[in-house]
């Protein structure tokens, strides 16, 4: 039985706001040296699935450069490999992908050319470890047209997901996409296995603008075909918000007995395209507690419960807590940083404080994205010496010292590059 994996990796990830402003969500750094998409790619490789189609759309350059020919995941094989699929004009009305199922519909010719028995449809922006082989085995043994991975979620979050109900044989008899009043808390994980001919027939029959799996294809197959669930009880997280992104990173810093996602399992390696950088260096007065520190970093200050990406330099007498610091960022002497997500190539100059005071309100420009008290600093920002940043502050990429009009950035503020800069 031949399986083709199709990975949806073109999403903008608007809830990640500044972090996905100049990159697609799957290419956002995670856990120090990795990217979010590394987890699904590693799952495929570790499951022995080497024929991969990756559907990209929104700002794909960073993602394309990271994946390359797939050598880091062992996809560069003679009779298989990784193919990056972007929307393009074609004789059959090709256009931008207008929905998850429309993206697959526009690549039916690719699927037909590969001629798989099954299509494994995956999302490129979830954090989890999963062997897909038992899923495919169940799908084959039940004779299902589609098998949907499902996981219990908290009841108060159930309305964010597609919710399904199934009988004692795992056959799905009811499905509702993001219901306002969920009847169940068993959520669709966005991981599907289809019989190839059934998938192609359904996509052609349902063809329309905005064609979506959750709204269109899955309900159609439940009503007119054979749909089964595959319950998954291990760690799985959609890091689609600032809070969930920070939380998922910092969970990796917990003690061994509390870690839900084991990154150190040699039988299930998370692969990535790594930069060639020297070993981590710790200064004579450095203090490091419950943190992940990546290659090429120099830690001379104090960090506690932090995830530090490659090439970061934290100077003496700087204190960083409960934060994610991305590649090549410099934090100078005497800085104090707490509850922050700081993107690549940021310079925080001497004596600056990020995360001071109490939360007095959400971010005024984007309350939905930022209300819990953390601060987010975009790429290539320089924060002037002695600046004080309170809570729920968003600083857009490429902001320079000249864009700061005051030394104290109040709770809920947003700073952007000045007009005409």
mmCIF file of C-alpha atoms in Angstrom:
data_model
loop_
_atom_site.group_PDB
_atom_site.id
_atom_site.type_symbol
_atom_site.label_atom_id
_atom_site.label_comp_id
_atom_site.label_asym_id
_atom_site.label_seq_id
_atom_site.Cartn_x
_atom_site.Cartn_y
_atom_site.Cartn_z
ATOM 1 C CA UNK A 1 0.000 0.000 0.000
ATOM 2 C CA UNK A 2 1.459 3.338 -1.082
ATOM 3 C CA UNK A 3 0.783 6.479 0.946
ATOM 4 C CA UNK A 4 1.310 10.057 -0.204
ATOM 5 C CA UNK A 5 1.465 12.748 2.506
ATOM 6 C CA UNK A 6 0.078 16.172 1.624
ATOM 7 C CA UNK A 7 1.012 18.872 4.140
ATOM 8 C CA UNK A 8 -0.967 22.105 4.301
ATOM 9 C CA UNK A 9 1.686 24.700 5.118
ATOM 10 C CA UNK A 10 0.486 27.852 3.411
ATOM 11 C CA UNK A 11 -1.410 29.495 6.234
ATOM 12 C CA UNK A 12 -0.735 33.057 7.311
ATOM 13 C CA UNK A 13 -1.419 32.270 10.967
ATOM 14 C CA UNK A 14 -2.982 35.659 11.648
ATOM 15 C CA UNK A 15 -3.467 34.925 15.343
ATOM 16 C CA UNK A 16 0.324 34.835 15.693
ATOM 17 C CA UNK A 17 0.219 38.428 14.540
ATOM 18 C CA UNK A 18 3.749 39.911 14.404
ATOM 19 C CA UNK A 19 5.487 36.508 14.478
ATOM 20 C CA UNK A 20 3.843 35.542 11.174
ATOM 21 C CA UNK A 21 3.954 38.988 9.590
ATOM 22 C CA UNK A 22 6.936 38.139 7.357
ATOM 23 C CA UNK A 23 6.738 34.336 7.346
ATOM 24 C CA UNK A 24 4.163 31.557 7.203
ATOM 25 C CA UNK A 25 3.118 30.041 10.519
ATOM 26 C CA UNK A 26 4.799 26.640 9.886
ATOM 27 C CA UNK A 27 8.194 28.355 9.498
ATOM 28 C CA UNK A 28 8.020 30.160 12.861
ATOM 29 C CA UNK A 29 10.933 29.029 15.099
ATOM 30 C CA UNK A 30 10.053 26.686 17.951
ATOM 31 C CA UNK A 31 11.935 24.999 20.808
ATOM 32 C CA UNK A 32 15.148 26.880 20.075
ATOM 33 C CA UNK A 33 16.700 25.301 16.998
ATOM 34 C CA UNK A 34 13.547 23.985 15.272
ATOM 35 C CA UNK A 35 10.656 25.307 13.188
ATOM 36 C CA UNK A 36 7.020 24.365 13.748
ATOM 37 C CA UNK A 37 6.885 22.343 10.512
ATOM 38 C CA UNK A 38 9.808 20.151 11.639
ATOM 39 C CA UNK A 39 7.436 18.085 13.782
ATOM 40 C CA UNK A 40 5.118 16.923 11.012
ATOM 41 C CA UNK A 41 8.060 16.383 8.641
ATOM 42 C CA UNK A 42 9.842 14.286 11.279
ATOM 43 C CA UNK A 43 6.655 12.316 11.928
ATOM 44 C CA UNK A 44 6.518 11.431 8.230
ATOM 45 C CA UNK A 45 10.181 10.449 8.097
ATOM 46 C CA UNK A 46 10.018 8.382 11.290
ATOM 47 C CA UNK A 47 6.851 6.692 10.007
ATOM 48 C CA UNK A 48 8.592 5.631 6.798
ATOM 49 C CA UNK A 49 6.596 8.013 4.585
ATOM 50 C CA UNK A 50 9.002 9.665 2.161
ATOM 51 C CA UNK A 51 6.702 10.864 -0.622
ATOM 52 C CA UNK A 52 5.608 14.338 0.451
ATOM 53 C CA UNK A 53 3.771 17.240 -1.154
ATOM 54 C CA UNK A 54 3.950 20.526 0.762
ATOM 55 C CA UNK A 55 1.355 23.136 -0.154
ATOM 56 C CA UNK A 56 2.658 26.650 0.435
ATOM 57 C CA UNK A 57 1.115 30.031 -0.303
ATOM 58 C CA UNK A 58 1.696 32.860 2.181
ATOM 59 C CA UNK A 59 5.296 34.203 2.152
ATOM 60 C CA UNK A 60 6.827 30.810 1.328
ATOM 61 C CA UNK A 61 10.488 31.875 0.916
ATOM 62 C CA UNK A 62 11.594 31.182 4.498
ATOM 63 C CA UNK A 63 9.810 27.827 4.498
ATOM 64 C CA UNK A 64 11.165 26.824 1.085
ATOM 65 C CA UNK A 65 14.732 27.666 2.110
ATOM 66 C CA UNK A 66 14.360 25.680 5.326
ATOM 67 C CA UNK A 67 13.018 22.541 3.631
ATOM 68 C CA UNK A 68 15.172 22.608 0.498
ATOM 69 C CA UNK A 69 15.237 19.128 -1.027
ATOM 70 C CA UNK A 70 14.310 17.569 2.322
ATOM 71 C CA UNK A 71 17.738 16.117 3.083
ATOM 72 C CA UNK A 72 17.454 16.813 6.824
ATOM 73 C CA UNK A 73 14.429 14.469 6.970
ATOM 74 C CA UNK A 74 15.867 11.871 4.566
ATOM 75 C CA UNK A 75 13.379 12.770 1.817
ATOM 76 C CA UNK A 76 16.007 13.129 -0.924
ATOM 77 C CA UNK A 77 15.559 9.594 -2.210
ATOM 78 C CA UNK A 78 15.646 8.198 -5.740
ATOM 79 C CA UNK A 79 12.005 7.122 -6.089
ATOM 80 C CA UNK A 80 10.374 9.567 -3.695
ATOM 81 C CA UNK A 81 10.998 12.983 -2.216
ATOM 82 C CA UNK A 82 9.519 16.281 -1.168
ATOM 83 C CA UNK A 83 7.721 18.568 -3.634
ATOM 84 C CA UNK A 84 6.821 22.172 -2.818
ATOM 85 C CA UNK A 85 3.448 23.006 -4.359
ATOM 86 C CA UNK A 86 2.488 26.644 -4.767
ATOM 87 C CA UNK A 87 -0.695 28.025 -6.390
ATOM 88 C CA UNK A 88 -0.214 28.987 -10.005
ATOM 89 C CA UNK A 89 -2.173 29.889 -13.095
ATOM 90 C CA UNK A 90 -3.156 26.910 -15.217
ATOM 91 C CA UNK A 91 -5.681 25.961 -17.945
ATOM 92 C CA UNK A 92 -8.147 24.803 -15.266
ATOM 93 C CA UNK A 93 -8.659 28.193 -13.575
ATOM 94 C CA UNK A 94 -5.758 27.946 -11.152
ATOM 95 C CA UNK A 95 -5.712 30.693 -8.528
ATOM 96 C CA UNK A 96 -4.785 31.357 -4.914
ATOM 97 C CA UNK A 97 -5.883 28.535 -2.637
ATOM 98 C CA UNK A 98 -9.279 29.589 -1.288
ATOM 99 C CA UNK A 99 -9.708 26.797 1.268
ATOM 100 C CA UNK A 100 -7.987 23.711 2.634
ATOM 101 C CA UNK A 101 -9.787 21.360 0.263
ATOM 102 C CA UNK A 102 -9.431 23.770 -2.650
ATOM 103 C CA UNK A 103 -5.646 23.598 -2.144
ATOM 104 C CA UNK A 104 -5.749 19.819 -2.595
ATOM 105 C CA UNK A 105 -8.189 20.125 -5.503
ATOM 106 C CA UNK A 106 -5.739 22.382 -7.351
ATOM 107 C CA UNK A 107 -3.074 19.681 -6.968
ATOM 108 C CA UNK A 108 -5.095 16.663 -8.078
ATOM 109 C CA UNK A 109 -2.778 16.163 -11.068
ATOM 110 C CA UNK A 110 0.163 15.806 -8.669
ATOM 111 C CA UNK A 111 -1.753 13.199 -6.639
ATOM 112 C CA UNK A 112 -2.751 11.277 -9.759
ATOM 113 C CA UNK A 113 0.828 11.242 -11.001
ATOM 114 C CA UNK A 114 2.015 9.778 -7.693
ATOM 115 C CA UNK A 115 -0.867 7.245 -7.844
ATOM 116 C CA UNK A 116 -1.017 6.409 -4.100
ATOM 117 C CA UNK A 117 -3.520 4.036 -2.503
ATOM 118 C CA UNK A 118 -4.049 6.514 0.332
ATOM 119 C CA UNK A 119 -3.574 10.239 0.850
ATOM 120 C CA UNK A 120 -2.456 11.295 4.323
ATOM 121 C CA UNK A 121 -3.521 14.907 4.817
ATOM 122 C CA UNK A 122 -1.629 16.840 7.498
ATOM 123 C CA UNK A 123 -1.347 20.331 8.906
ATOM 124 C CA UNK A 124 2.090 21.940 8.954
ATOM 125 C CA UNK A 125 1.528 24.017 12.078
ATOM 126 C CA UNK A 126 0.875 21.604 14.954
ATOM 127 C CA UNK A 127 3.308 20.365 17.615
ATOM 128 C CA UNK A 128 3.141 16.618 18.256
ATOM 129 C CA UNK A 129 4.890 13.270 17.757
ATOM 130 C CA UNK A 130 2.897 10.589 16.000
ATOM 131 C CA UNK A 131 3.582 7.333 14.221
ATOM 132 C CA UNK A 132 1.199 7.393 11.261
ATOM 133 C CA UNK A 133 1.529 3.660 10.545
ATOM 134 C CA UNK A 134 -1.091 2.439 13.083
ATOM 135 C CA UNK A 135 -3.467 5.115 11.771
ATOM 136 C CA UNK A 136 -3.044 3.875 8.199
ATOM 137 C CA UNK A 137 -3.371 0.245 9.329
ATOM 138 C CA UNK A 138 -6.696 0.990 11.040
ATOM 139 C CA UNK A 139 -7.876 2.928 7.993
ATOM 140 C CA UNK A 140 -7.097 -0.068 5.771
ATOM 141 C CA UNK A 141 -8.611 -2.696 8.069
ATOM 142 C CA UNK A 142 -11.930 -0.851 8.485
ATOM 143 C CA UNK A 143 -12.221 -0.111 4.767
ATOM 144 C CA UNK A 144 -12.967 3.515 5.613
ATOM 145 C CA UNK A 145 -13.249 6.199 2.969
ATOM 146 C CA UNK A 146 -11.722 8.631 5.452
ATOM 147 C CA UNK A 147 -10.217 8.221 8.916
ATOM 148 C CA UNK A 148 -10.020 11.294 11.138
ATOM 149 C CA UNK A 149 -7.658 11.686 14.073
ATOM 150 C CA UNK A 150 -9.442 12.997 17.136
ATOM 151 C CA UNK A 151 -8.496 14.109 20.616
ATOM 152 C CA UNK A 152 -10.387 15.213 23.697
ATOM 153 C CA UNK A 153 -10.063 18.940 24.361
ATOM 154 C CA UNK A 154 -11.274 21.021 27.316
ATOM 155 C CA UNK A 155 -14.988 21.720 27.039
ATOM 156 C CA UNK A 156 -14.431 25.474 27.146
ATOM 157 C CA UNK A 157 -12.248 25.201 24.016
ATOM 158 C CA UNK A 158 -14.417 22.761 22.063
ATOM 159 C CA UNK A 159 -16.160 25.470 20.035
ATOM 160 C CA UNK A 160 -12.793 26.294 18.387
ATOM 161 C CA UNK A 161 -12.636 22.862 16.722
ATOM 162 C CA UNK A 162 -14.563 20.542 14.484
ATOM 163 C CA UNK A 163 -16.393 18.257 16.924
ATOM 164 C CA UNK A 164 -17.297 14.657 16.120
ATOM 165 C CA UNK A 165 -19.215 11.787 17.672
ATOM 166 C CA UNK A 166 -18.661 8.100 16.938
ATOM 167 C CA UNK A 167 -19.951 4.692 18.019
ATOM 168 C CA UNK A 168 -18.180 1.803 19.775
ATOM 169 C CA UNK A 169 -16.621 0.739 16.458
ATOM 170 C CA UNK A 170 -15.148 4.235 15.919
ATOM 171 C CA UNK A 171 -17.571 4.948 13.071
ATOM 172 C CA UNK A 172 -18.416 8.658 12.951
ATOM 173 C CA UNK A 173 -22.125 9.470 12.855
ATOM 174 C CA UNK A 174 -22.071 13.209 13.593
ATOM 175 C CA UNK A 175 -19.755 16.136 12.883
ATOM 176 C CA UNK A 176 -20.053 19.884 13.487
ATOM 177 C CA UNK A 177 -17.451 22.458 12.455
ATOM 178 C CA UNK A 178 -16.775 24.900 15.336
ATOM 179 C CA UNK A 179 -20.255 24.621 16.905
ATOM 180 C CA UNK A 180 -21.385 27.366 19.289
ATOM 181 C CA UNK A 181 -22.825 24.696 21.624
ATOM 182 C CA UNK A 182 -20.687 21.535 21.252
ATOM 183 C CA UNK A 183 -22.341 18.199 21.984
ATOM 184 C CA UNK A 184 -18.952 16.540 22.518
ATOM 185 C CA UNK A 185 -15.385 17.531 23.328
ATOM 186 C CA UNK A 186 -13.810 15.111 20.857
ATOM 187 C CA UNK A 187 -12.005 17.417 18.420
ATOM 188 C CA UNK A 188 -10.907 16.921 14.843
ATOM 189 C CA UNK A 189 -7.100 17.245 14.812
ATOM 190 C CA UNK A 190 -6.909 18.023 11.105
ATOM 191 C CA UNK A 191 -5.120 14.730 10.398
ATOM 192 C CA UNK A 192 -6.887 12.586 7.782
ATOM 193 C CA UNK A 193 -6.315 9.449 5.724
ATOM 194 C CA UNK A 194 -8.384 9.164 2.539
ATOM 195 C CA UNK A 195 -8.827 6.501 -0.068
ATOM 196 C CA UNK A 196 -7.351 8.316 -3.032
ATOM 197 C CA UNK A 197 -10.209 7.699 -5.466
ATOM 198 C CA UNK A 198 -12.801 8.731 -2.854
ATOM 199 C CA UNK A 199 -10.925 11.958 -2.104
ATOM 200 C CA UNK A 200 -10.605 12.910 -5.772
ATOM 201 C CA UNK A 201 -14.264 12.129 -6.505
ATOM 202 C CA UNK A 202 -15.457 14.172 -3.490
ATOM 203 C CA UNK A 203 -13.307 17.181 -4.358
ATOM 204 C CA UNK A 204 -14.537 17.240 -7.950
ATOM 205 C CA UNK A 205 -18.158 16.833 -6.916
ATOM 206 C CA UNK A 206 -18.052 19.558 -4.255
ATOM 207 C CA UNK A 207 -15.860 21.999 -6.196
ATOM 208 C CA UNK A 208 -16.553 25.639 -5.296
ATOM 209 C CA UNK A 209 -14.741 28.746 -4.077
ATOM 210 C CA UNK A 210 -13.568 28.314 -0.499
ATOM 211 C CA UNK A 211 -13.875 24.518 -0.553
ATOM 212 C CA UNK A 212 -12.955 23.333 2.945
ATOM 213 C CA UNK A 213 -12.486 19.932 4.563
ATOM 214 C CA UNK A 214 -14.225 20.762 7.833
ATOM 215 C CA UNK A 215 -17.195 22.578 6.322
ATOM 216 C CA UNK A 216 -17.659 20.588 3.118
ATOM 217 C CA UNK A 217 -15.700 17.382 2.468
ATOM 218 C CA UNK A 218 -15.908 15.693 5.878
ATOM 219 C CA UNK A 219 -19.686 16.217 6.336
ATOM 220 C CA UNK A 220 -20.204 14.932 2.782
ATOM 221 C CA UNK A 221 -18.253 11.726 3.417
ATOM 222 C CA UNK A 222 -19.929 11.101 6.778
ATOM 223 C CA UNK A 223 -23.328 11.336 5.102
ATOM 224 C CA UNK A 224 -22.488 9.556 1.862
ATOM 225 C CA UNK A 225 -19.506 7.354 2.664
ATOM 226 C CA UNK A 226 -17.694 5.611 5.470
ATOM 227 C CA UNK A 227 -15.888 7.764 8.047
ATOM 228 C CA UNK A 228 -14.037 6.477 11.108
ATOM 229 C CA UNK A 229 -12.208 8.139 13.974
ATOM 230 C CA UNK A 230 -8.732 7.396 15.282
ATOM 231 C CA UNK A 231 -8.447 8.603 18.917
ATOM 232 C CA UNK A 232 -5.027 10.069 19.770
ATOM 233 C CA UNK A 233 -4.174 10.507 23.465
ATOM 234 C CA UNK A 234 -0.601 11.796 23.373
ATOM 235 C CA UNK A 235 0.646 15.387 23.306
ATOM 236 C CA UNK A 236 -0.762 17.559 20.512
ATOM 237 C CA UNK A 237 -0.969 21.342 20.430
ATOM 238 C CA UNK A 238 -2.008 24.007 17.965
ATOM 239 C CA UNK A 239 0.358 26.898 18.766
ATOM 240 C CA UNK A 240 -1.870 29.423 17.036
ATOM 241 C CA UNK A 241 -1.805 32.213 19.631
ATOM 242 C CA UNK A 242 0.920 34.090 21.484
ATOM 243 C CA UNK A 243 -0.113 32.458 24.751
ATOM 244 C CA UNK A 244 -0.191 28.899 23.394
ATOM 245 C CA UNK A 245 3.103 29.453 21.564
ATOM 246 C CA UNK A 246 4.881 30.694 24.700
ATOM 247 C CA UNK A 247 3.286 28.018 26.858
ATOM 248 C CA UNK A 248 4.269 25.177 24.501
ATOM 249 C CA UNK A 249 7.864 26.401 24.378
ATOM 250 C CA UNK A 250 8.188 26.825 28.147
ATOM 251 C CA UNK A 251 6.594 23.424 28.813
ATOM 252 C CA UNK A 252 9.752 21.935 27.301
ATOM 253 C CA UNK A 253 11.732 23.480 30.181
ATOM 254 C CA UNK A 254 9.854 21.525 32.847
ATOM 255 C CA UNK A 255 11.498 18.791 34.887
ATOM 256 C CA UNK A 256 11.719 15.364 33.239
ATOM 257 C CA UNK A 257 8.731 13.939 35.114
ATOM 258 C CA UNK A 258 6.490 16.798 33.920
ATOM 259 C CA UNK A 259 7.508 17.065 30.263
ATOM 260 C CA UNK A 260 4.673 15.935 27.981
ATOM 261 C CA UNK A 261 6.648 16.156 24.717
ATOM 262 C CA UNK A 262 9.898 14.183 24.904
ATOM 263 C CA UNK A 263 12.410 15.822 22.561
ATOM 264 C CA UNK A 264 15.192 13.477 23.674
ATOM 265 C CA UNK A 265 13.779 10.160 22.452
ATOM 266 C CA UNK A 266 16.473 8.696 20.203
ATOM 267 C CA UNK A 267 13.912 6.358 18.687
ATOM 268 C CA UNK A 268 11.883 9.321 17.439
ATOM 269 C CA UNK A 269 14.262 12.109 16.478
ATOM 270 C CA UNK A 270 12.907 15.541 15.576
ATOM 271 C CA UNK A 271 14.961 16.474 12.523
ATOM 272 C CA UNK A 272 15.709 19.976 11.294
ATOM 273 C CA UNK A 273 17.983 21.915 8.976
ATOM 274 C CA UNK A 274 20.589 23.102 11.455
ATOM 275 C CA UNK A 275 22.962 26.023 11.229
ATOM 276 C CA UNK A 276 26.662 25.305 11.632
ATOM 277 C CA UNK A 277 27.507 27.192 14.811
ATOM 278 C CA UNK A 278 29.933 26.674 17.705
ATOM 279 C CA UNK A 279 29.121 25.148 21.065
ATOM 280 C CA UNK A 280 27.150 27.081 23.677
ATOM 281 C CA UNK A 281 29.357 29.175 25.966
ATOM 282 C CA UNK A 282 28.552 30.137 29.568
ATOM 283 C CA UNK A 283 30.322 33.018 31.295
ATOM 284 C CA UNK A 284 31.939 32.855 34.735
ATOM 285 C CA UNK A 285 28.924 34.511 36.388
ATOM 286 C CA UNK A 286 26.201 32.976 34.236
ATOM 287 C CA UNK A 287 23.156 31.451 35.908
ATOM 288 C CA UNK A 288 20.932 29.061 33.975
ATOM 289 C CA UNK A 289 17.825 27.388 35.382
ATOM 290 C CA UNK A 290 15.283 25.147 33.591
ATOM 291 C CA UNK A 291 16.094 26.454 30.123
ATOM 292 C CA UNK A 292 16.823 25.262 26.598
ATOM 293 C CA UNK A 293 19.916 26.908 25.110
ATOM 294 C CA UNK A 294 20.826 26.362 21.463
ATOM 295 C CA UNK A 295 24.145 26.160 19.642
ATOM 296 C CA UNK A 296 26.172 29.311 19.094
ATOM 297 C CA UNK A 297 24.725 31.151 22.102
ATOM 298 C CA UNK A 298 26.778 32.980 24.718
ATOM 299 C CA UNK A 299 25.160 33.268 28.141
ATOM 300 C CA UNK A 300 26.914 35.580 30.577
ATOM 301 C CA UNK A 301 23.824 36.749 32.461
ATOM 302 C CA UNK A 302 20.984 34.938 34.214
ATOM 303 C CA UNK A 303 18.192 32.997 32.500
ATOM 304 C CA UNK A 304 15.339 31.082 34.094
ATOM 305 C CA UNK A 305 12.710 29.032 32.266
ATOM 306 C CA UNK A 306 13.692 30.333 28.848
ATOM 307 C CA UNK A 307 14.015 28.929 25.336
ATOM 308 C CA UNK A 308 17.057 30.412 23.626
ATOM 309 C CA UNK A 309 17.632 29.978 19.884
ATOM 310 C CA UNK A 310 21.006 29.757 18.094
ATOM 311 C CA UNK A 311 23.425 32.688 18.184
ATOM 312 C CA UNK A 312 21.837 34.605 21.083
ATOM 313 C CA UNK A 313 24.137 36.704 23.290
ATOM 314 C CA UNK A 314 22.988 37.563 26.819
ATOM 315 C CA UNK A 315 25.462 39.926 28.485
ATOM 316 C CA UNK A 316 26.543 40.024 32.165
ATOM 317 C CA UNK A 317 24.003 41.235 34.748
ATOM 318 C CA UNK A 318 21.115 40.731 32.314
ATOM 319 C CA UNK A 319 18.156 38.762 33.705
ATOM 320 C CA UNK A 320 15.705 36.902 31.439
ATOM 321 C CA UNK A 321 12.741 34.897 32.732
ATOM 322 C CA UNK A 322 9.867 32.953 31.164
ATOM 323 C CA UNK A 323 10.724 34.055 27.649
ATOM 324 C CA UNK A 324 11.464 32.852 24.121
ATOM 325 C CA UNK A 325 14.509 34.523 22.578
ATOM 326 C CA UNK A 326 15.051 33.821 18.875
ATOM 327 C CA UNK A 327 18.155 33.667 16.707
ATOM 328 C CA UNK A 328 21.023 36.150 16.938
ATOM 329 C CA UNK A 329 19.314 38.468 19.406
ATOM 330 C CA UNK A 330 21.575 40.493 21.720
ATOM 331 C CA UNK A 331 20.535 41.432 25.253
ATOM 332 C CA UNK A 332 22.977 43.891 26.755
ATOM 333 C CA UNK A 333 24.125 44.459 30.337
ATOM 334 C CA UNK A 334 21.639 45.169 33.083
ATOM 335 C CA UNK A 335 18.501 44.362 31.093
ATOM 336 C CA UNK A 336 15.549 42.671 32.800
ATOM 337 C CA UNK A 337 13.155 40.713 30.575
ATOM 338 C CA UNK A 338 10.126 38.740 31.726
ATOM 339 C CA UNK A 339 7.258 37.016 29.840
ATOM 340 C CA UNK A 340 8.409 38.044 26.376
ATOM 341 C CA UNK A 341 8.638 36.616 22.875
ATOM 342 C CA UNK A 342 11.559 38.256 21.083
ATOM 343 C CA UNK A 343 12.079 37.492 17.396
ATOM 344 C CA UNK A 344 15.349 37.279 15.435
ATOM 345 C CA UNK A 345 18.138 39.869 15.257
ATOM 346 C CA UNK A 346 16.815 42.099 18.031
ATOM 347 C CA UNK A 347 19.138 44.316 20.093
ATOM 348 C CA UNK A 348 17.959 45.206 23.590
ATOM 349 C CA UNK A 349 20.322 47.931 24.786
ATOM 350 C CA UNK A 350 21.736 48.430 28.270
ATOM 351 C CA UNK A 351 19.459 48.765 31.256
ATOM 352 C CA UNK A 352 16.190 48.188 29.401
ATOM 353 C CA UNK A 353 13.265 46.502 31.140
ATOM 354 C CA UNK A 354 10.705 44.435 29.217
ATOM 355 C CA UNK A 355 7.699 43.362 31.286
ATOM 356 C CA UNK A 356 7.375 45.874 34.126
ATOM 357 C CA UNK A 357 4.303 46.475 36.277
ATOM 358 C CA UNK A 358 0.801 45.044 36.344
ATOM 359 C CA UNK A 359 -1.547 44.396 33.446
ATOM 360 C CA UNK A 360 -3.886 47.390 33.195
ATOM 361 C CA UNK A 361 -5.479 46.456 29.879
ATOM 362 C CA UNK A 362 -5.025 44.480 26.648
ATOM 363 C CA UNK A 363 -3.150 45.685 23.613
ATOM 364 C CA UNK A 364 -5.237 48.576 22.364
ATOM 365 C CA UNK A 365 -4.696 47.839 18.671
ATOM 366 C CA UNK A 366 -5.133 44.056 18.834
ATOM 367 C CA UNK A 367 -6.774 42.984 22.097
ATOM 368 C CA UNK A 368 -7.633 39.562 20.713
ATOM 369 C CA UNK A 369 -3.957 38.748 20.089
ATOM 370 C CA UNK A 370 -2.432 40.162 23.262
ATOM 371 C CA UNK A 371 -4.123 40.515 26.632
ATOM 372 C CA UNK A 372 -2.385 38.182 29.109
ATOM 373 C CA UNK A 373 0.540 40.481 29.965
ATOM 374 C CA UNK A 374 3.337 39.194 27.753
ATOM 375 C CA UNK A 375 5.236 41.396 25.282
ATOM 376 C CA UNK A 376 6.135 40.610 21.668
ATOM 377 C CA UNK A 377 9.105 42.133 19.834
ATOM 378 C CA UNK A 378 9.383 41.640 16.066
ATOM 379 C CA UNK A 379 12.457 40.940 13.917
ATOM 380 C CA UNK A 380 15.339 43.386 13.523
ATOM 381 C CA UNK A 381 14.215 45.755 16.296
ATOM 382 C CA UNK A 382 16.628 47.917 18.278
ATOM 383 C CA UNK A 383 15.383 48.964 21.715
ATOM 384 C CA UNK A 384 17.124 52.106 23.039
ATOM 385 C CA UNK A 385 19.189 52.087 26.208
ATOM 386 C CA UNK A 386 17.132 52.361 29.390
ATOM 387 C CA UNK A 387 13.749 51.809 27.746
ATOM 388 C CA UNK A 388 10.959 50.502 29.987
ATOM 389 C CA UNK A 389 8.265 48.384 28.344
ATOM 390 C CA UNK A 390 5.245 47.546 30.469
ATOM 391 C CA UNK A 391 2.761 44.795 29.459
ATOM 392 C CA UNK A 392 0.813 43.704 26.355
ATOM 393 C CA UNK A 393 3.113 45.705 24.086
ATOM 394 C CA UNK A 394 3.594 44.829 20.411
ATOM 395 C CA UNK A 395 6.675 46.132 18.602
ATOM 396 C CA UNK A 396 6.606 45.567 14.850
ATOM 397 C CA UNK A 397 9.617 44.341 12.837
ATOM 398 C CA UNK A 398 12.386 46.747 11.819
ATOM 399 C CA UNK A 399 11.579 49.368 14.466
ATOM 400 C CA UNK A 400 14.718 51.418 15.196
ATOM 401 C CA UNK A 401 15.743 53.598 18.126
ATOM 402 C CA UNK A 402 14.313 56.641 16.322
ATOM 403 C CA UNK A 403 10.827 55.110 16.400
ATOM 404 C CA UNK A 404 10.684 55.261 20.206
ATOM 405 C CA UNK A 405 9.249 58.635 21.199
ATOM 406 C CA UNK A 406 9.337 57.982 24.944
ATOM 407 C CA UNK A 407 11.464 56.024 27.400
ATOM 408 C CA UNK A 408 8.416 54.331 28.973
ATOM 409 C CA UNK A 409 6.158 52.275 26.700
ATOM 410 C CA UNK A 410 2.825 51.998 28.454
ATOM 411 C CA UNK A 411 0.754 48.840 28.841
ATOM 412 C CA UNK A 412 -1.227 48.049 25.679
ATOM 413 C CA UNK A 413 0.943 50.110 23.314
ATOM 414 C CA UNK A 414 1.968 49.242 19.763
ATOM 415 C CA UNK A 415 5.098 50.622 18.102
ATOM 416 C CA UNK A 416 5.630 50.589 14.330
ATOM 417 C CA UNK A 417 8.208 51.986 11.954
ATOM 418 C CA UNK A 418 7.636 55.721 11.653
ATOM 419 C CA UNK A 419 6.097 56.938 8.414
ATOM 420 C CA UNK A 420 8.727 58.092 5.966
ATOM 421 C CA UNK A 421 11.441 56.093 7.731
#
